[in-house]
Amino acid sequence: MKTYRTIQYGLGPIGQEVARLALAHPGIEVAGAVDIDPNKVGKDLGQVVGLGRDVGVTVSSDAQQVFQSANADVVLHTTGSSLRQVMPQLEGILKAGLNVVSTTEELAYPVADRVDMAQQLDQLGKERGATLLGTGVNPGFVMDSLPIYFSAIAQKVDRVFIERLQNASTRRQPLQAKIGSGKTIEEFRQLVEAGKVRHVGLQESVYMIATALGWQLDDYSESTNPVVADHQIKTQYFDVKPGQVAGVDQLGLGFVNGQEKIRLHLKMYLDANPAQDRVVLEGPTPLELIIPGSLQGDRATTAIVMNSIPQVVAHSGGLVSMIDLPLVHAWGQQ
């Protein structure tokens, strides 16, 4: 079995989980780690991610030095949702000739004002022979590549409906904050207006589905509303009183010739019950897929990052999405 040398770039909650998985994977050798947090820089990666032991990798704030010394195959990048904000990081990785698997949601299928940035990254990757993939549980799987693959057994698809009901009480602190936990309704609406509270990725998923199915979208719309707590909710990070916001109810719609063809409905809030994922493909032979209990988003995201490594390293270079790669699957299991 081939061994892939990786660099962990970003050691927040998701990055730490990715690093733990990589350190335990028989087909992966962690060769470097990058973060700017002074409480992590200079420390052994094993201690930073909570293993309680040294693994021989020191966390550095100098990304370029790590790129030059690690002799890595791929960088596992977990620093932010905004493509514009992480653009310099991604350019630095590609200029070093390194492949990238990133959890930046806006990278999963760049649209709107991110197309120019995507083209720059694609060109740079092709010039340096490096491949760049944005992926995760959502976008990257449950609301795009999963229904796309499910459509393989549909003779014809007339409309796509995906519903994701996620219990955010079990998720990391940044996500619980990102959905507005504990805010008043007015505070929530102000944060939505400022672009600080919402799930990032519905638009990317809608366009990925449309491209895969051969639909040319002529319009896209999205709405974000609060889910209000009707009882007191306590998590590890928040204490939410009745009447305060417990999460988001978000809708992304894609239209073809004025008709709604894709509807993605995401409800992510504290104490959501029953949690589940549901995919419906309408057509002459309707298809429905239900995953009871919903997918645990953080674990699923870190898993798909790991499992994408072989396909990304084997690709010829440039910016790719999940629909450009051979089927991603678990590998190197013992």
mmCIF file of C-alpha atoms in Angstrom:
data_model
loop_
_atom_site.group_PDB
_atom_site.id
_atom_site.type_symbol
_atom_site.label_atom_id
_atom_site.label_comp_id
_atom_site.label_asym_id
_atom_site.label_seq_id
_atom_site.Cartn_x
_atom_site.Cartn_y
_atom_site.Cartn_z
ATOM 1 C CA MET A 1 0.000 0.000 0.000
ATOM 2 C CA LYS A 2 1.315 3.439 -0.949
ATOM 3 C CA THR A 3 2.117 5.761 1.933
ATOM 4 C CA TYR A 4 1.136 9.410 1.514
ATOM 5 C CA ARG A 5 3.088 12.128 3.296
ATOM 6 C CA THR A 6 0.803 14.919 4.509
ATOM 7 C CA ILE A 7 1.030 18.388 6.014
ATOM 8 C CA GLN A 8 -1.716 19.508 8.362
ATOM 9 C CA TYR A 9 -2.458 23.200 7.679
ATOM 10 C CA GLY A 10 -4.759 24.615 10.366
ATOM 11 C CA LEU A 11 -5.272 23.133 13.828
ATOM 12 C CA GLY A 12 -8.723 24.262 14.878
ATOM 13 C CA PRO A 13 -11.263 21.601 15.933
ATOM 14 C CA ILE A 14 -11.594 20.128 12.421
ATOM 15 C CA GLY A 15 -7.861 20.325 11.723
ATOM 16 C CA GLN A 16 -7.054 18.562 14.980
ATOM 17 C CA GLU A 17 -9.487 15.755 14.167
ATOM 18 C CA VAL A 18 -8.001 15.414 10.668
ATOM 19 C CA ALA A 19 -4.518 15.234 12.194
ATOM 20 C CA ARG A 20 -5.583 12.539 14.668
ATOM 21 C CA LEU A 21 -7.059 10.471 11.843
ATOM 22 C CA ALA A 22 -3.959 10.939 9.712
ATOM 23 C CA LEU A 23 -1.636 9.941 12.553
ATOM 24 C CA ALA A 24 -3.647 6.742 13.066
ATOM 25 C CA HIS A 25 -3.959 5.846 9.365
ATOM 26 C CA PRO A 26 -1.627 3.063 8.158
ATOM 27 C CA GLY A 27 -1.281 4.674 4.736
ATOM 28 C CA ILE A 28 -0.431 8.197 5.914
ATOM 29 C CA GLU A 29 2.719 9.712 7.362
ATOM 30 C CA VAL A 30 2.250 13.199 8.817
ATOM 31 C CA ALA A 31 5.331 15.146 7.782
ATOM 32 C CA GLY A 32 4.489 18.683 8.938
ATOM 33 C CA ALA A 33 1.979 20.925 10.692
ATOM 34 C CA VAL A 34 1.157 24.624 10.287
ATOM 35 C CA ASP A 35 -0.815 26.997 12.514
ATOM 36 C CA ILE A 36 -0.524 30.627 13.603
ATOM 37 C CA ASP A 37 -1.797 30.170 17.177
ATOM 38 C CA PRO A 38 1.122 31.034 19.487
ATOM 39 C CA ASN A 39 -0.222 28.497 21.999
ATOM 40 C CA LYS A 40 0.361 25.741 19.446
ATOM 41 C CA VAL A 41 3.460 26.899 17.556
ATOM 42 C CA GLY A 42 6.634 25.129 18.695
ATOM 43 C CA LYS A 43 4.754 22.279 20.340
ATOM 44 C CA ASP A 44 4.648 18.668 19.215
ATOM 45 C CA LEU A 45 1.608 17.891 17.076
ATOM 46 C CA GLY A 46 0.678 14.899 19.217
ATOM 47 C CA GLN A 47 0.359 17.108 22.280
ATOM 48 C CA VAL A 48 -1.590 19.797 20.402
ATOM 49 C CA VAL A 49 -4.212 17.333 19.144
ATOM 50 C CA GLY A 50 -4.632 15.681 22.526
ATOM 51 C CA LEU A 51 -2.849 12.361 22.035
ATOM 52 C CA GLY A 52 -0.795 12.850 25.187
ATOM 53 C CA ARG A 53 2.388 11.790 23.424
ATOM 54 C CA ASP A 54 4.932 13.212 21.011
ATOM 55 C CA VAL A 55 4.777 12.190 17.353
ATOM 56 C CA GLY A 56 7.941 13.918 16.184
ATOM 57 C CA VAL A 57 6.217 16.723 14.256
ATOM 58 C CA THR A 58 6.579 20.293 15.512
ATOM 59 C CA VAL A 59 3.846 22.829 14.745
ATOM 60 C CA SER A 60 5.260 25.777 12.794
ATOM 61 C CA SER A 61 3.890 29.179 11.821
ATOM 62 C CA ASP A 62 6.178 29.277 8.754
ATOM 63 C CA ALA A 63 4.157 27.517 6.066
ATOM 64 C CA GLN A 64 6.739 27.943 3.310
ATOM 65 C CA GLN A 65 9.494 26.445 5.456
ATOM 66 C CA VAL A 66 7.311 23.427 6.168
ATOM 67 C CA PHE A 67 6.468 23.047 2.468
ATOM 68 C CA GLN A 68 10.156 23.055 1.555
ATOM 69 C CA SER A 69 11.294 20.610 4.223
ATOM 70 C CA ALA A 70 8.465 18.097 4.568
ATOM 71 C CA ASN A 71 8.711 16.394 1.144
ATOM 72 C CA ALA A 72 4.942 15.932 1.281
ATOM 73 C CA ASP A 73 2.423 14.589 -1.240
ATOM 74 C CA VAL A 74 -0.567 16.610 -0.074
ATOM 75 C CA VAL A 75 -1.586 19.413 2.269
ATOM 76 C CA LEU A 76 -4.741 18.930 4.335
ATOM 77 C CA HIS A 77 -6.052 22.474 4.626
ATOM 78 C CA THR A 78 -8.618 23.369 7.332
ATOM 79 C CA THR A 79 -8.519 27.089 8.084
ATOM 80 C CA GLY A 80 -11.733 28.820 6.950
ATOM 81 C CA SER A 81 -14.938 28.889 4.919
ATOM 82 C CA SER A 82 -14.274 31.971 2.776
ATOM 83 C CA LEU A 83 -12.308 31.414 -0.424
ATOM 84 C CA ARG A 84 -11.263 35.052 -0.514
ATOM 85 C CA GLN A 85 -9.798 34.863 2.982
ATOM 86 C CA VAL A 86 -7.815 31.657 2.393
ATOM 87 C CA MET A 87 -6.778 32.481 -1.180
ATOM 88 C CA PRO A 88 -3.198 33.503 -0.222
ATOM 89 C CA GLN A 89 -2.770 30.250 1.717
ATOM 90 C CA LEU A 90 -3.956 28.130 -1.212
ATOM 91 C CA GLU A 91 -1.773 30.023 -3.681
ATOM 92 C CA GLY A 92 1.242 29.451 -1.446
ATOM 93 C CA ILE A 93 0.573 25.718 -1.293
ATOM 94 C CA LEU A 94 0.132 25.394 -5.058
ATOM 95 C CA LYS A 95 3.226 27.491 -5.808
ATOM 96 C CA ALA A 96 5.162 24.961 -3.727
ATOM 97 C CA GLY A 97 3.879 22.255 -6.092
ATOM 98 C CA LEU A 98 1.811 20.524 -3.429
ATOM 99 C CA ASN A 99 -1.603 18.931 -3.806
ATOM 100 C CA VAL A 100 -4.368 20.217 -1.531
ATOM 101 C CA VAL A 101 -7.512 18.817 0.065
ATOM 102 C CA SER A 102 -9.324 21.743 1.692
ATOM 103 C CA THR A 103 -12.446 22.051 3.831
ATOM 104 C CA THR A 104 -13.070 25.611 2.580
ATOM 105 C CA GLU A 105 -16.756 25.398 1.700
ATOM 106 C CA GLU A 106 -16.669 28.028 -1.037
ATOM 107 C CA LEU A 107 -13.977 25.998 -2.801
ATOM 108 C CA ALA A 108 -16.215 22.930 -3.218
ATOM 109 C CA TYR A 109 -17.758 24.380 -6.399
ATOM 110 C CA PRO A 110 -16.899 28.092 -6.751
ATOM 111 C CA VAL A 111 -19.665 30.241 -8.196
ATOM 112 C CA ALA A 112 -20.722 33.903 -8.301
ATOM 113 C CA ASP A 113 -17.889 36.316 -7.485
ATOM 114 C CA ARG A 114 -15.517 33.429 -6.750
ATOM 115 C CA VAL A 115 -15.209 32.218 -10.339
ATOM 116 C CA ASP A 116 -12.199 34.420 -11.089
ATOM 117 C CA MET A 117 -10.368 33.174 -8.007
ATOM 118 C CA ALA A 118 -11.185 29.599 -8.960
ATOM 119 C CA GLN A 119 -9.759 30.123 -12.443
ATOM 120 C CA GLN A 120 -6.558 31.544 -10.961
ATOM 121 C CA LEU A 121 -6.168 28.536 -8.689
ATOM 122 C CA ASP A 122 -6.927 26.137 -11.526
ATOM 123 C CA GLN A 123 -4.308 27.729 -13.766
ATOM 124 C CA LEU A 124 -1.714 27.789 -11.003
ATOM 125 C CA GLY A 125 -2.368 24.163 -10.134
ATOM 126 C CA LYS A 126 -1.988 23.071 -13.743
ATOM 127 C CA GLU A 127 1.242 25.043 -14.113
ATOM 128 C CA ARG A 128 2.727 23.445 -10.985
ATOM 129 C CA GLY A 129 1.229 19.973 -11.492
ATOM 130 C CA ALA A 130 -0.737 20.215 -8.256
ATOM 131 C CA THR A 131 -4.386 19.309 -7.687
ATOM 132 C CA LEU A 132 -6.742 21.267 -5.412
ATOM 133 C CA LEU A 133 -10.035 19.879 -4.048
ATOM 134 C CA GLY A 134 -12.588 21.495 -1.750
ATOM 135 C CA THR A 135 -14.703 18.936 0.083
ATOM 136 C CA GLY A 136 -16.450 17.983 3.314
ATOM 137 C CA VAL A 137 -19.739 16.529 4.419
ATOM 138 C CA ASN A 138 -21.719 19.532 3.176
ATOM 139 C CA PRO A 139 -20.772 20.781 0.640
ATOM 140 C CA GLY A 140 -18.876 17.844 -0.782
ATOM 141 C CA PHE A 141 -21.128 14.901 -0.018
ATOM 142 C CA VAL A 142 -24.592 14.750 1.524
ATOM 143 C CA MET A 143 -26.271 17.554 -0.461
ATOM 144 C CA ASP A 144 -24.373 17.168 -3.746
ATOM 145 C CA SER A 145 -22.109 14.223 -4.583
ATOM 146 C CA LEU A 146 -24.347 11.709 -2.746
ATOM 147 C CA PRO A 147 -27.522 12.620 -4.700
ATOM 148 C CA ILE A 148 -25.470 12.874 -7.891
ATOM 149 C CA TYR A 149 -24.228 9.320 -7.434
ATOM 150 C CA PHE A 150 -27.738 8.206 -6.377
ATOM 151 C CA SER A 151 -28.976 9.484 -9.746
ATOM 152 C CA ALA A 152 -26.975 6.703 -11.449
ATOM 153 C CA ILE A 153 -30.006 4.430 -11.027
ATOM 154 C CA ALA A 154 -32.543 7.000 -12.238
ATOM 155 C CA GLN A 155 -33.665 6.729 -15.858
ATOM 156 C CA LYS A 156 -34.538 10.425 -15.737
ATOM 157 C CA VAL A 157 -34.423 13.135 -13.071
ATOM 158 C CA ASP A 158 -37.008 15.908 -13.212
ATOM 159 C CA ARG A 159 -36.324 17.535 -9.842
ATOM 160 C CA VAL A 160 -34.000 17.154 -6.868
ATOM 161 C CA PHE A 161 -35.089 17.682 -3.270
ATOM 162 C CA ILE A 162 -32.659 17.249 -0.371
ATOM 163 C CA GLU A 163 -33.523 17.757 3.263
ATOM 164 C CA ARG A 164 -30.897 17.777 5.988
ATOM 165 C CA LEU A 165 -31.977 17.984 9.627
ATOM 166 C CA GLN A 166 -28.850 18.203 11.784
ATOM 167 C CA ASN A 167 -28.573 18.215 15.577
ATOM 168 C CA ALA A 168 -25.970 20.917 16.200
ATOM 169 C CA SER A 169 -25.725 20.159 19.933
ATOM 170 C CA THR A 170 -23.058 17.546 19.187
ATOM 171 C CA ARG A 171 -20.992 19.789 16.919
ATOM 172 C CA ARG A 172 -17.932 21.962 17.566
ATOM 173 C CA GLN A 173 -18.128 25.416 19.143
ATOM 174 C CA PRO A 174 -17.407 27.438 15.951
ATOM 175 C CA LEU A 175 -20.315 25.752 14.172
ATOM 176 C CA GLN A 176 -22.718 26.299 17.059
ATOM 177 C CA ALA A 177 -21.719 29.951 17.008
ATOM 178 C CA LYS A 178 -22.030 30.162 13.209
ATOM 179 C CA ILE A 179 -25.694 29.149 13.362
ATOM 180 C CA GLY A 180 -26.519 31.913 15.852
ATOM 181 C CA SER A 181 -26.908 29.888 19.042
ATOM 182 C CA GLY A 182 -28.130 32.035 21.941
ATOM 183 C CA LYS A 183 -28.769 35.189 19.905
ATOM 184 C CA THR A 184 -31.996 37.152 19.920
ATOM 185 C CA ILE A 185 -34.021 37.054 16.705
ATOM 186 C CA GLU A 186 -33.005 40.648 15.951
ATOM 187 C CA GLU A 187 -29.326 39.900 16.572
ATOM 188 C CA PHE A 188 -29.654 36.834 14.332
ATOM 189 C CA ARG A 189 -31.119 38.835 11.453
ATOM 190 C CA GLN A 190 -28.386 41.466 11.767
ATOM 191 C CA LEU A 191 -25.703 38.780 11.656
ATOM 192 C CA VAL A 192 -27.335 37.150 8.641
ATOM 193 C CA GLU A 193 -27.361 40.521 6.893
ATOM 194 C CA ALA A 194 -23.641 40.876 7.661
ATOM 195 C CA GLY A 195 -22.967 37.368 6.317
ATOM 196 C CA LYS A 196 -21.728 36.131 9.703
ATOM 197 C CA VAL A 197 -24.470 33.628 10.502
ATOM 198 C CA ARG A 198 -25.385 30.970 7.975
ATOM 199 C CA HIS A 199 -24.296 27.622 6.680
ATOM 200 C CA VAL A 200 -21.889 28.110 3.786
ATOM 201 C CA GLY A 201 -22.273 25.758 0.843
ATOM 202 C CA LEU A 202 -25.860 25.520 -0.390
ATOM 203 C CA GLN A 203 -25.176 27.565 -3.517
ATOM 204 C CA GLU A 204 -22.088 25.503 -4.284
ATOM 205 C CA SER A 205 -24.070 22.271 -3.926
ATOM 206 C CA VAL A 206 -26.940 23.496 -6.114
ATOM 207 C CA TYR A 207 -24.580 24.401 -8.940
ATOM 208 C CA MET A 208 -22.629 21.155 -8.617
ATOM 209 C CA ILE A 209 -25.843 19.132 -8.954
ATOM 210 C CA ALA A 210 -27.014 21.214 -11.913
ATOM 211 C CA THR A 211 -23.710 20.757 -13.731
ATOM 212 C CA ALA A 212 -23.693 17.009 -13.148
ATOM 213 C CA LEU A 213 -27.264 16.610 -14.419
ATOM 214 C CA GLY A 214 -26.710 18.873 -17.431
ATOM 215 C CA TRP A 215 -29.009 21.663 -16.263
ATOM 216 C CA GLN A 216 -28.232 25.309 -17.039
ATOM 217 C CA LEU A 217 -29.424 27.361 -14.094
ATOM 218 C CA ASP A 218 -30.957 30.743 -14.861
ATOM 219 C CA ASP A 219 -31.522 31.754 -11.243
ATOM 220 C CA TYR A 220 -30.592 30.886 -7.685
ATOM 221 C CA SER A 221 -32.133 32.109 -4.442
ATOM 222 C CA GLU A 222 -31.330 31.510 -0.804
ATOM 223 C CA SER A 223 -33.054 32.362 2.472
ATOM 224 C CA THR A 224 -31.886 32.035 6.071
ATOM 225 C CA ASN A 225 -34.292 32.124 9.016
ATOM 226 C CA PRO A 226 -33.900 31.416 12.730
ATOM 227 C CA VAL A 227 -35.029 28.299 14.540
ATOM 228 C CA VAL A 228 -36.247 29.562 17.922
ATOM 229 C CA ALA A 229 -35.835 27.462 21.067
ATOM 230 C CA ASP A 230 -39.067 26.468 22.816
ATOM 231 C CA HIS A 231 -37.199 25.129 25.868
ATOM 232 C CA GLN A 232 -33.889 25.770 27.611
ATOM 233 C CA ILE A 233 -30.969 24.101 25.842
ATOM 234 C CA LYS A 234 -27.523 23.603 27.342
ATOM 235 C CA THR A 235 -24.566 22.431 25.309
ATOM 236 C CA GLN A 236 -20.878 22.321 26.124
ATOM 237 C CA TYR A 237 -20.593 25.847 24.737
ATOM 238 C CA PHE A 238 -23.990 27.601 24.950
ATOM 239 C CA ASP A 239 -26.904 28.059 27.325
ATOM 240 C CA VAL A 240 -29.922 28.968 25.185
ATOM 241 C CA LYS A 241 -33.123 30.201 26.780
ATOM 242 C CA PRO A 242 -36.631 29.802 25.331
ATOM 243 C CA GLY A 243 -37.217 32.507 22.739
ATOM 244 C CA GLN A 244 -33.548 32.704 21.773
ATOM 245 C CA VAL A 245 -32.112 31.331 18.556
ATOM 246 C CA ALA A 246 -31.166 27.653 18.495
ATOM 247 C CA GLY A 247 -29.994 27.498 14.879
ATOM 248 C CA VAL A 248 -30.771 28.085 11.224
ATOM 249 C CA ASP A 249 -33.453 27.089 8.742
ATOM 250 C CA GLN A 250 -31.857 27.634 5.344
ATOM 251 C CA LEU A 251 -33.187 27.099 1.839
ATOM 252 C CA GLY A 252 -31.279 27.076 -1.446
ATOM 253 C CA LEU A 253 -33.240 26.947 -4.712
ATOM 254 C CA GLY A 254 -32.018 26.437 -8.279
ATOM 255 C CA PHE A 255 -34.218 27.342 -11.278
ATOM 256 C CA VAL A 256 -34.155 26.256 -14.924
ATOM 257 C CA ASN A 257 -36.356 28.169 -17.368
ATOM 258 C CA GLY A 258 -38.129 29.729 -14.404
ATOM 259 C CA GLN A 259 -39.000 26.376 -12.819
ATOM 260 C CA GLU A 260 -37.604 25.178 -9.507
ATOM 261 C CA LYS A 261 -35.451 22.132 -10.272
ATOM 262 C CA ILE A 262 -33.296 21.870 -7.143
ATOM 263 C CA ARG A 263 -34.397 22.475 -3.547
ATOM 264 C CA LEU A 264 -31.909 22.100 -0.710
ATOM 265 C CA HIS A 265 -33.442 22.491 2.737
ATOM 266 C CA LEU A 266 -31.073 22.588 5.703
ATOM 267 C CA LYS A 267 -32.255 22.825 9.296
ATOM 268 C CA MET A 268 -29.305 22.845 11.675
ATOM 269 C CA TYR A 269 -30.113 23.668 15.269
ATOM 270 C CA LEU A 270 -29.517 22.634 18.861
ATOM 271 C CA ASP A 271 -31.518 19.614 20.075
ATOM 272 C CA ALA A 272 -32.892 18.889 16.590
ATOM 273 C CA ASN A 273 -34.910 15.678 16.727
ATOM 274 C CA PRO A 274 -35.311 13.432 14.862
ATOM 275 C CA ALA A 275 -32.168 14.196 12.881
ATOM 276 C CA GLN A 276 -31.950 12.684 9.418
ATOM 277 C CA ASP A 277 -30.810 13.194 5.835
ATOM 278 C CA ARG A 278 -33.252 12.678 2.976
ATOM 279 C CA VAL A 279 -32.650 12.686 -0.788
ATOM 280 C CA VAL A 280 -35.572 12.626 -3.231
ATOM 281 C CA LEU A 281 -35.108 12.385 -7.006
ATOM 282 C CA GLU A 282 -38.378 13.054 -8.801
ATOM 283 C CA GLY A 283 -39.015 11.542 -12.228
ATOM 284 C CA PRO A 284 -40.746 8.629 -14.010
ATOM 285 C CA THR A 285 -39.291 6.261 -11.399
ATOM 286 C CA PRO A 286 -39.051 8.359 -8.202
ATOM 287 C CA LEU A 287 -36.206 7.512 -5.832
ATOM 288 C CA GLU A 288 -35.864 8.262 -2.134
ATOM 289 C CA LEU A 289 -32.932 7.745 0.206
ATOM 290 C CA ILE A 290 -33.195 8.332 3.970
ATOM 291 C CA ILE A 291 -30.288 8.194 6.409
ATOM 292 C CA PRO A 292 -31.790 8.021 9.927
ATOM 293 C CA GLY A 293 -30.037 9.928 12.675
ATOM 294 C CA SER A 294 -28.232 12.205 10.226
ATOM 295 C CA LEU A 295 -24.530 12.095 9.488
ATOM 296 C CA GLN A 296 -22.244 13.438 12.226
ATOM 297 C CA GLY A 297 -20.861 16.331 10.244
ATOM 298 C CA ASP A 298 -17.437 16.809 11.835
ATOM 299 C CA ARG A 299 -16.563 13.109 11.664
ATOM 300 C CA ALA A 300 -17.875 12.806 8.124
ATOM 301 C CA THR A 301 -15.911 15.867 7.003
ATOM 302 C CA THR A 302 -12.640 14.626 8.433
ATOM 303 C CA ALA A 303 -13.234 11.181 6.923
ATOM 304 C CA ILE A 304 -13.855 12.467 3.407
ATOM 305 C CA VAL A 305 -10.712 14.614 3.624
ATOM 306 C CA MET A 306 -8.701 11.477 4.419
ATOM 307 C CA ASN A 307 -10.410 9.346 1.816
ATOM 308 C CA SER A 308 -9.919 11.888 -0.989
ATOM 309 C CA ILE A 309 -6.121 11.798 -0.752
ATOM 310 C CA PRO A 310 -5.387 8.995 -3.274
ATOM 311 C CA GLN A 311 -7.658 10.442 -5.969
ATOM 312 C CA VAL A 312 -6.302 13.979 -5.520
ATOM 313 C CA VAL A 313 -2.655 12.899 -5.595
ATOM 314 C CA ALA A 314 -3.278 10.784 -8.708
ATOM 315 C CA HIS A 315 -5.000 13.618 -10.619
ATOM 316 C CA SER A 316 -3.140 15.545 -13.292
ATOM 317 C CA GLY A 317 -3.436 18.985 -11.671
ATOM 318 C CA GLY A 318 -5.721 22.001 -11.357
ATOM 319 C CA LEU A 319 -8.858 22.760 -9.378
ATOM 320 C CA VAL A 320 -11.296 19.845 -9.198
ATOM 321 C CA SER A 321 -14.606 19.117 -7.502
ATOM 322 C CA MET A 322 -16.027 15.849 -6.218
ATOM 323 C CA ILE A 323 -17.687 15.213 -9.579
ATOM 324 C CA ASP A 324 -14.331 15.411 -11.386
ATOM 325 C CA LEU A 325 -12.668 12.614 -9.419
ATOM 326 C CA PRO A 326 -13.040 8.845 -9.506
ATOM 327 C CA LEU A 327 -15.299 7.557 -6.747
ATOM 328 C CA VAL A 328 -13.914 8.541 -3.342
ATOM 329 C CA HIS A 329 -14.073 5.719 -0.824
ATOM 330 C CA ALA A 330 -12.476 4.431 2.373
ATOM 331 C CA TRP A 331 -9.007 2.993 1.879
ATOM 332 C CA GLY A 332 -6.070 1.465 3.775
ATOM 333 C CA GLN A 333 -8.310 -0.127 6.381
ATOM 334 C CA GLN A 334 -6.915 -2.761 8.754
#
